[in-house]
mmCIF file of C-alpha atoms in Angstrom:
data_model
loop_
_atom_site.group_PDB
_atom_site.id
_atom_site.type_symbol
_atom_site.label_atom_id
_atom_site.label_comp_id
_atom_site.label_asym_id
_atom_site.label_seq_id
_atom_site.Cartn_x
_atom_site.Cartn_y
_atom_site.Cartn_z
ATOM 1 C CA UNK H 1 14.643 21.757 1.719
ATOM 2 C CA UNK H 2 11.769 20.299 -0.293
ATOM 3 C CA UNK H 3 10.943 16.715 0.536
ATOM 4 C CA UNK H 4 9.358 15.601 -2.711
ATOM 5 C CA UNK H 5 9.815 13.231 -5.611
ATOM 6 C CA UNK H 6 8.378 12.716 -9.095
ATOM 7 C CA UNK H 7 8.893 9.358 -10.761
ATOM 8 C CA UNK H 8 7.859 7.512 -13.895
ATOM 9 C CA UNK H 9 7.874 3.759 -14.508
ATOM 10 C CA UNK H 10 7.147 2.236 -17.914
ATOM 11 C CA UNK H 11 6.975 -1.515 -18.480
ATOM 12 C CA UNK H 12 5.023 -3.825 -20.770
ATOM 13 C CA UNK H 13 2.528 -4.219 -17.921
ATOM 14 C CA UNK H 14 2.101 -0.722 -16.486
ATOM 15 C CA UNK H 15 2.863 2.913 -17.226
ATOM 16 C CA UNK H 16 2.943 4.950 -14.031
ATOM 17 C CA UNK H 17 3.505 8.600 -13.186
ATOM 18 C CA UNK H 18 3.660 9.481 -9.492
ATOM 19 C CA UNK H 19 4.494 12.624 -7.558
ATOM 20 C CA UNK H 20 4.795 12.891 -3.790
ATOM 21 C CA UNK H 21 5.336 15.830 -1.459
ATOM 22 C CA UNK H 22 5.764 14.958 2.212
ATOM 23 C CA UNK H 23 5.171 18.500 3.463
ATOM 24 C CA UNK H 24 2.437 19.798 1.168
ATOM 25 C CA UNK H 25 -0.813 19.620 3.110
ATOM 26 C CA UNK H 26 -2.946 21.977 1.038
ATOM 27 C CA UNK H 27 -5.309 19.425 -0.506
ATOM 28 C CA UNK H 28 -4.130 15.859 0.042
ATOM 29 C CA UNK H 29 -6.179 12.985 -1.203
ATOM 30 C CA UNK H 30 -8.276 14.672 -3.898
ATOM 31 C CA UNK H 31 -10.028 11.929 -5.894
ATOM 32 C CA UNK H 32 -8.913 13.370 -9.250
ATOM 33 C CA UNK H 33 -5.264 13.127 -8.178
ATOM 34 C CA UNK H 34 -5.307 9.326 -7.974
ATOM 35 C CA UNK H 35 -6.324 7.412 -11.090
ATOM 36 C CA UNK H 36 -4.962 3.869 -11.337
ATOM 37 C CA UNK H 37 -7.832 2.229 -13.194
ATOM 38 C CA UNK H 38 -8.682 0.174 -10.091
ATOM 39 C CA UNK H 39 -11.456 1.949 -8.208
ATOM 40 C CA UNK H 40 -11.089 0.322 -4.801
ATOM 41 C CA UNK H 41 -7.306 0.791 -4.903
ATOM 42 C CA UNK H 42 -7.756 4.494 -5.718
ATOM 43 C CA UNK H 43 -9.948 4.756 -2.623
ATOM 44 C CA UNK H 44 -7.273 3.103 -0.455
ATOM 45 C CA UNK H 45 -4.453 5.303 -1.817
ATOM 46 C CA UNK H 46 -6.598 8.342 -1.070
ATOM 47 C CA UNK H 47 -6.708 7.211 2.568
ATOM 48 C CA UNK H 48 -2.895 7.097 2.715
ATOM 49 C CA UNK H 49 -2.709 10.629 1.322
ATOM 50 C CA UNK H 50 -5.465 11.997 3.544
ATOM 51 C CA UNK H 51 -4.374 10.436 6.831
ATOM 52 C CA UNK H 52 -0.676 10.800 6.062
ATOM 53 C CA UNK H 53 -1.280 14.459 5.077
ATOM 54 C CA UNK H 54 0.680 13.917 1.882
ATOM 55 C CA UNK H 55 0.301 15.457 -1.552
ATOM 56 C CA UNK H 56 0.080 12.341 -3.716
ATOM 57 C CA UNK H 57 -0.705 12.188 -7.415
ATOM 58 C CA UNK H 58 -0.772 8.884 -9.276
ATOM 59 C CA UNK H 59 -1.814 7.854 -12.751
ATOM 60 C CA UNK H 60 -1.447 4.309 -14.036
ATOM 61 C CA UNK H 61 -2.281 2.681 -17.345
ATOM 62 C CA UNK H 62 -2.068 -1.021 -16.523
ATOM 63 C CA UNK H 63 -3.074 -4.371 -17.970
ATOM 64 C CA UNK H 64 -6.191 -4.627 -15.833
ATOM 65 C CA UNK H 65 -7.817 -6.677 -18.608
ATOM 66 C CA UNK H 66 -5.645 -9.502 -17.209
ATOM 67 C CA UNK H 67 -6.148 -8.617 -13.542
ATOM 68 C CA UNK H 68 -5.232 -5.861 -11.074
ATOM 69 C CA UNK H 69 -2.054 -7.448 -9.728
ATOM 70 C CA UNK H 70 0.518 -5.641 -11.875
ATOM 71 C CA UNK H 71 -1.103 -2.243 -11.323
ATOM 72 C CA UNK H 72 -1.302 -2.603 -7.541
ATOM 73 C CA UNK H 73 2.200 -4.027 -7.115
ATOM 74 C CA UNK H 74 3.881 -1.573 -9.491
ATOM 75 C CA UNK H 75 2.228 1.451 -7.887
ATOM 76 C CA UNK H 76 3.560 0.120 -4.564
ATOM 77 C CA UNK H 77 7.050 -0.092 -6.082
ATOM 78 C CA UNK H 78 6.954 3.498 -7.329
ATOM 79 C CA UNK H 79 5.413 4.858 -4.122
ATOM 80 C CA UNK H 80 8.154 3.172 -2.104
ATOM 81 C CA UNK H 81 10.843 4.601 -4.378
ATOM 82 C CA UNK H 82 9.293 8.062 -4.098
ATOM 83 C CA UNK H 83 9.217 7.843 -0.300
ATOM 84 C CA UNK H 84 12.868 6.829 -0.222
ATOM 85 C CA UNK H 85 13.866 9.653 -2.548
ATOM 86 C CA UNK H 86 11.775 12.319 -0.806
ATOM 87 C CA UNK H 87 13.176 11.431 2.628
ATOM 88 C CA UNK H 88 16.781 11.961 1.507
ATOM 89 C CA UNK H 89 19.222 11.319 4.353
ATOM 90 C CA UNK H 90 16.285 11.333 6.841
ATOM 91 C CA UNK H 91 17.915 13.992 8.987
ATOM 92 C CA UNK H 92 15.609 15.218 11.732
ATOM 93 C CA UNK H 93 12.773 12.757 11.212
ATOM 94 C CA UNK H 94 11.100 10.857 14.015
ATOM 95 C CA UNK H 95 11.880 7.613 12.150
ATOM 96 C CA UNK H 96 9.342 5.487 14.036
ATOM 97 C CA UNK H 97 5.579 5.697 13.691
ATOM 98 C CA UNK H 98 2.577 3.752 14.915
ATOM 99 C CA UNK H 99 -1.207 3.933 14.785
ATOM 100 C CA UNK H 100 -4.249 1.970 15.853
ATOM 101 C CA UNK H 101 -7.349 2.701 13.802
ATOM 102 C CA UNK H 102 -10.841 1.456 14.675
ATOM 103 C CA UNK H 103 -13.059 0.978 11.628
ATOM 104 C CA UNK H 104 -16.496 0.014 12.923
ATOM 105 C CA UNK H 105 -16.052 -3.557 14.249
ATOM 106 C CA UNK H 106 -12.450 -3.776 12.978
ATOM 107 C CA UNK H 107 -9.224 -2.700 14.643
ATOM 108 C CA UNK H 108 -6.157 -2.211 12.445
ATOM 109 C CA UNK H 109 -2.650 -1.517 13.740
ATOM 110 C CA UNK H 110 0.475 -0.293 11.974
ATOM 111 C CA UNK H 111 4.005 0.182 13.297
ATOM 112 C CA UNK H 112 6.896 1.229 11.084
ATOM 113 C CA UNK H 113 10.543 2.148 11.168
ATOM 114 C CA UNK H 114 12.200 4.104 8.358
ATOM 115 C CA UNK H 115 15.329 2.119 9.080
ATOM 116 C CA UNK H 116 16.819 1.702 5.618
ATOM 117 C CA UNK H 117 16.325 -2.058 6.028
ATOM 118 C CA UNK H 118 13.218 -3.679 4.539
ATOM 119 C CA UNK H 119 11.227 -6.036 6.755
ATOM 120 C CA UNK H 120 7.526 -6.811 6.583
ATOM 121 C CA UNK H 121 5.167 -8.588 8.990
ATOM 122 C CA UNK H 122 1.524 -8.990 7.928
ATOM 123 C CA UNK H 123 -0.831 -10.579 10.444
ATOM 124 C CA UNK H 124 -4.246 -10.313 8.852
ATOM 125 C CA UNK H 125 -6.941 -12.962 8.537
ATOM 126 C CA UNK H 126 -9.430 -11.946 5.878
ATOM 127 C CA UNK H 127 -12.999 -13.070 6.269
ATOM 128 C CA UNK H 128 -13.235 -16.340 4.380
ATOM 129 C CA UNK H 129 -9.479 -16.466 3.775
ATOM 130 C CA UNK H 130 -7.000 -17.777 6.311
ATOM 131 C CA UNK H 131 -3.238 -17.178 6.298
ATOM 132 C CA UNK H 132 -2.564 -20.142 8.599
ATOM 133 C CA UNK H 133 -3.190 -22.518 6.986
ATOM 134 C CA UNK H 134 -3.535 -20.651 3.675
ATOM 135 C CA UNK H 135 -6.822 -21.024 1.879
ATOM 136 C CA UNK H 136 -6.814 -22.123 -1.743
ATOM 137 C CA UNK H 137 -9.013 -19.304 -3.017
ATOM 138 C CA UNK H 138 -8.860 -15.709 -1.774
ATOM 139 C CA UNK H 139 -11.784 -13.411 -1.127
ATOM 140 C CA UNK H 140 -12.623 -10.219 -2.973
ATOM 141 C CA UNK H 141 -13.941 -6.787 -2.048
ATOM 142 C CA UNK H 142 -16.136 -6.175 -5.066
ATOM 143 C CA UNK H 143 -13.727 -7.090 -7.871
ATOM 144 C CA UNK H 144 -10.614 -6.392 -5.776
ATOM 145 C CA UNK H 145 -8.687 -9.458 -4.575
ATOM 146 C CA UNK H 146 -7.794 -8.991 -0.895
ATOM 147 C CA UNK H 147 -4.432 -10.712 -1.480
ATOM 148 C CA UNK H 148 -3.329 -7.576 -3.351
ATOM 149 C CA UNK H 149 -3.304 -5.574 -0.115
ATOM 150 C CA UNK H 150 -0.311 -7.570 1.075
ATOM 151 C CA UNK H 151 1.341 -7.354 -2.349
ATOM 152 C CA UNK H 152 1.033 -3.569 -2.329
ATOM 153 C CA UNK H 153 2.533 -3.078 1.107
ATOM 154 C CA UNK H 154 5.302 -5.581 0.404
ATOM 155 C CA UNK H 155 6.288 -3.549 -2.670
ATOM 156 C CA UNK H 156 6.243 -0.293 -0.681
ATOM 157 C CA UNK H 157 8.369 -1.816 2.095
ATOM 158 C CA UNK H 158 11.057 -3.203 -0.199
ATOM 159 C CA UNK H 159 11.424 -0.010 -2.207
ATOM 160 C CA UNK H 160 11.138 2.483 0.656
ATOM 161 C CA UNK H 161 13.496 0.279 2.699
ATOM 162 C CA UNK H 162 11.252 0.417 5.733
ATOM 163 C CA UNK H 163 10.264 -2.001 8.475
ATOM 164 C CA UNK H 164 6.474 -2.334 8.562
ATOM 165 C CA UNK H 165 4.232 -4.395 10.821
ATOM 166 C CA UNK H 166 0.514 -4.577 10.016
ATOM 167 C CA UNK H 167 -2.033 -6.501 12.010
ATOM 168 C CA UNK H 168 -5.777 -6.803 12.479
ATOM 169 C CA UNK H 169 -6.529 -8.517 15.801
ATOM 170 C CA UNK H 170 -10.256 -8.558 15.044
ATOM 171 C CA UNK H 171 -12.665 -7.640 12.283
ATOM 172 C CA UNK H 172 -15.381 -9.364 10.277
ATOM 173 C CA UNK H 173 -15.776 -7.165 7.187
ATOM 174 C CA UNK H 174 -13.052 -7.233 4.515
ATOM 175 C CA UNK H 175 -13.730 -3.676 3.349
ATOM 176 C CA UNK H 176 -13.317 -2.398 6.901
ATOM 177 C CA UNK H 177 -10.159 -4.471 7.373
ATOM 178 C CA UNK H 178 -8.528 -3.093 4.221
ATOM 179 C CA UNK H 179 -9.586 0.487 4.907
ATOM 180 C CA UNK H 180 -8.353 0.295 8.486
ATOM 181 C CA UNK H 181 -4.944 -0.944 7.311
ATOM 182 C CA UNK H 182 -4.459 1.844 4.779
ATOM 183 C CA UNK H 183 -5.577 4.510 7.257
ATOM 184 C CA UNK H 184 -3.309 3.131 9.979
ATOM 185 C CA UNK H 185 -0.370 3.050 7.574
ATOM 186 C CA UNK H 186 -0.976 6.671 6.563
ATOM 187 C CA UNK H 187 -1.145 7.851 10.167
ATOM 188 C CA UNK H 188 1.950 5.878 11.210
ATOM 189 C CA UNK H 189 3.845 7.240 8.211
ATOM 190 C CA UNK H 190 2.876 10.809 9.118
ATOM 191 C CA UNK H 191 4.341 10.305 12.579
ATOM 192 C CA UNK H 192 7.553 8.739 11.271
ATOM 193 C CA UNK H 193 8.323 11.408 8.656
ATOM 194 C CA UNK H 194 7.690 14.354 11.007
ATOM 195 C CA UNK H 195 10.788 16.542 11.401
ATOM 196 C CA UNK H 196 11.293 17.149 15.115
ATOM 197 C CA UNK H 197 15.052 17.660 15.498
ATOM 198 C CA UNK H 198 18.178 18.205 13.379
ATOM 199 C CA UNK H 199 20.244 15.020 13.539
ATOM 200 C CA UNK H 200 20.113 11.522 12.043
ATOM 201 C CA UNK H 201 17.917 9.367 14.313
ATOM 202 C CA UNK H 202 20.396 6.510 14.642
ATOM 203 C CA UNK H 203 23.444 5.798 16.779
ATOM 204 C CA UNK H 204 25.181 4.700 13.571
ATOM 205 C CA UNK H 205 24.887 8.232 12.198
ATOM 206 C CA UNK H 206 23.085 7.136 9.041
ATOM 207 C CA UNK H 207 19.915 5.373 7.923
#
């Protein structure tokens, strides 16, 4: 059974086409396959595809003349929907996944559960931007607002109906922090979607 999905989302803010194949590992993460109009975001999505060993293709025509928020959030929505559709009834999957990724001085951790129930915990202090108490102005990686990292993963979580915990216990470079998070998510997702048996991984009998 093919575990794949192809979706389109058209709004006044973004027009997105996305295809995802969970089991196609021929050439994941080719730069030409991911074109959202936001260069840094393309780079991060490529890390999910590469480290998750996924075939991911995304194009987005968004209102980036306003800012990148709608593009990043809406791609997260569609990616989450595609994950949910491609997983089907989740029979045979591991369900849980986790990864710790060192990125130079940074350590990023991801733990997830494809539970069918969305929950999101994000424990990341960006350099120059504190979550507790929240700073008034966020920091940027080039032109990319670091606050959009959380917005992206929140959209994925709610639409894939997964439980995701992301944390960075230490790190002092925002590029490394973001890259570590996306790599850790990709690796944790690869573990969780692996088919290792033939039943539903829940005592309830469904996810």
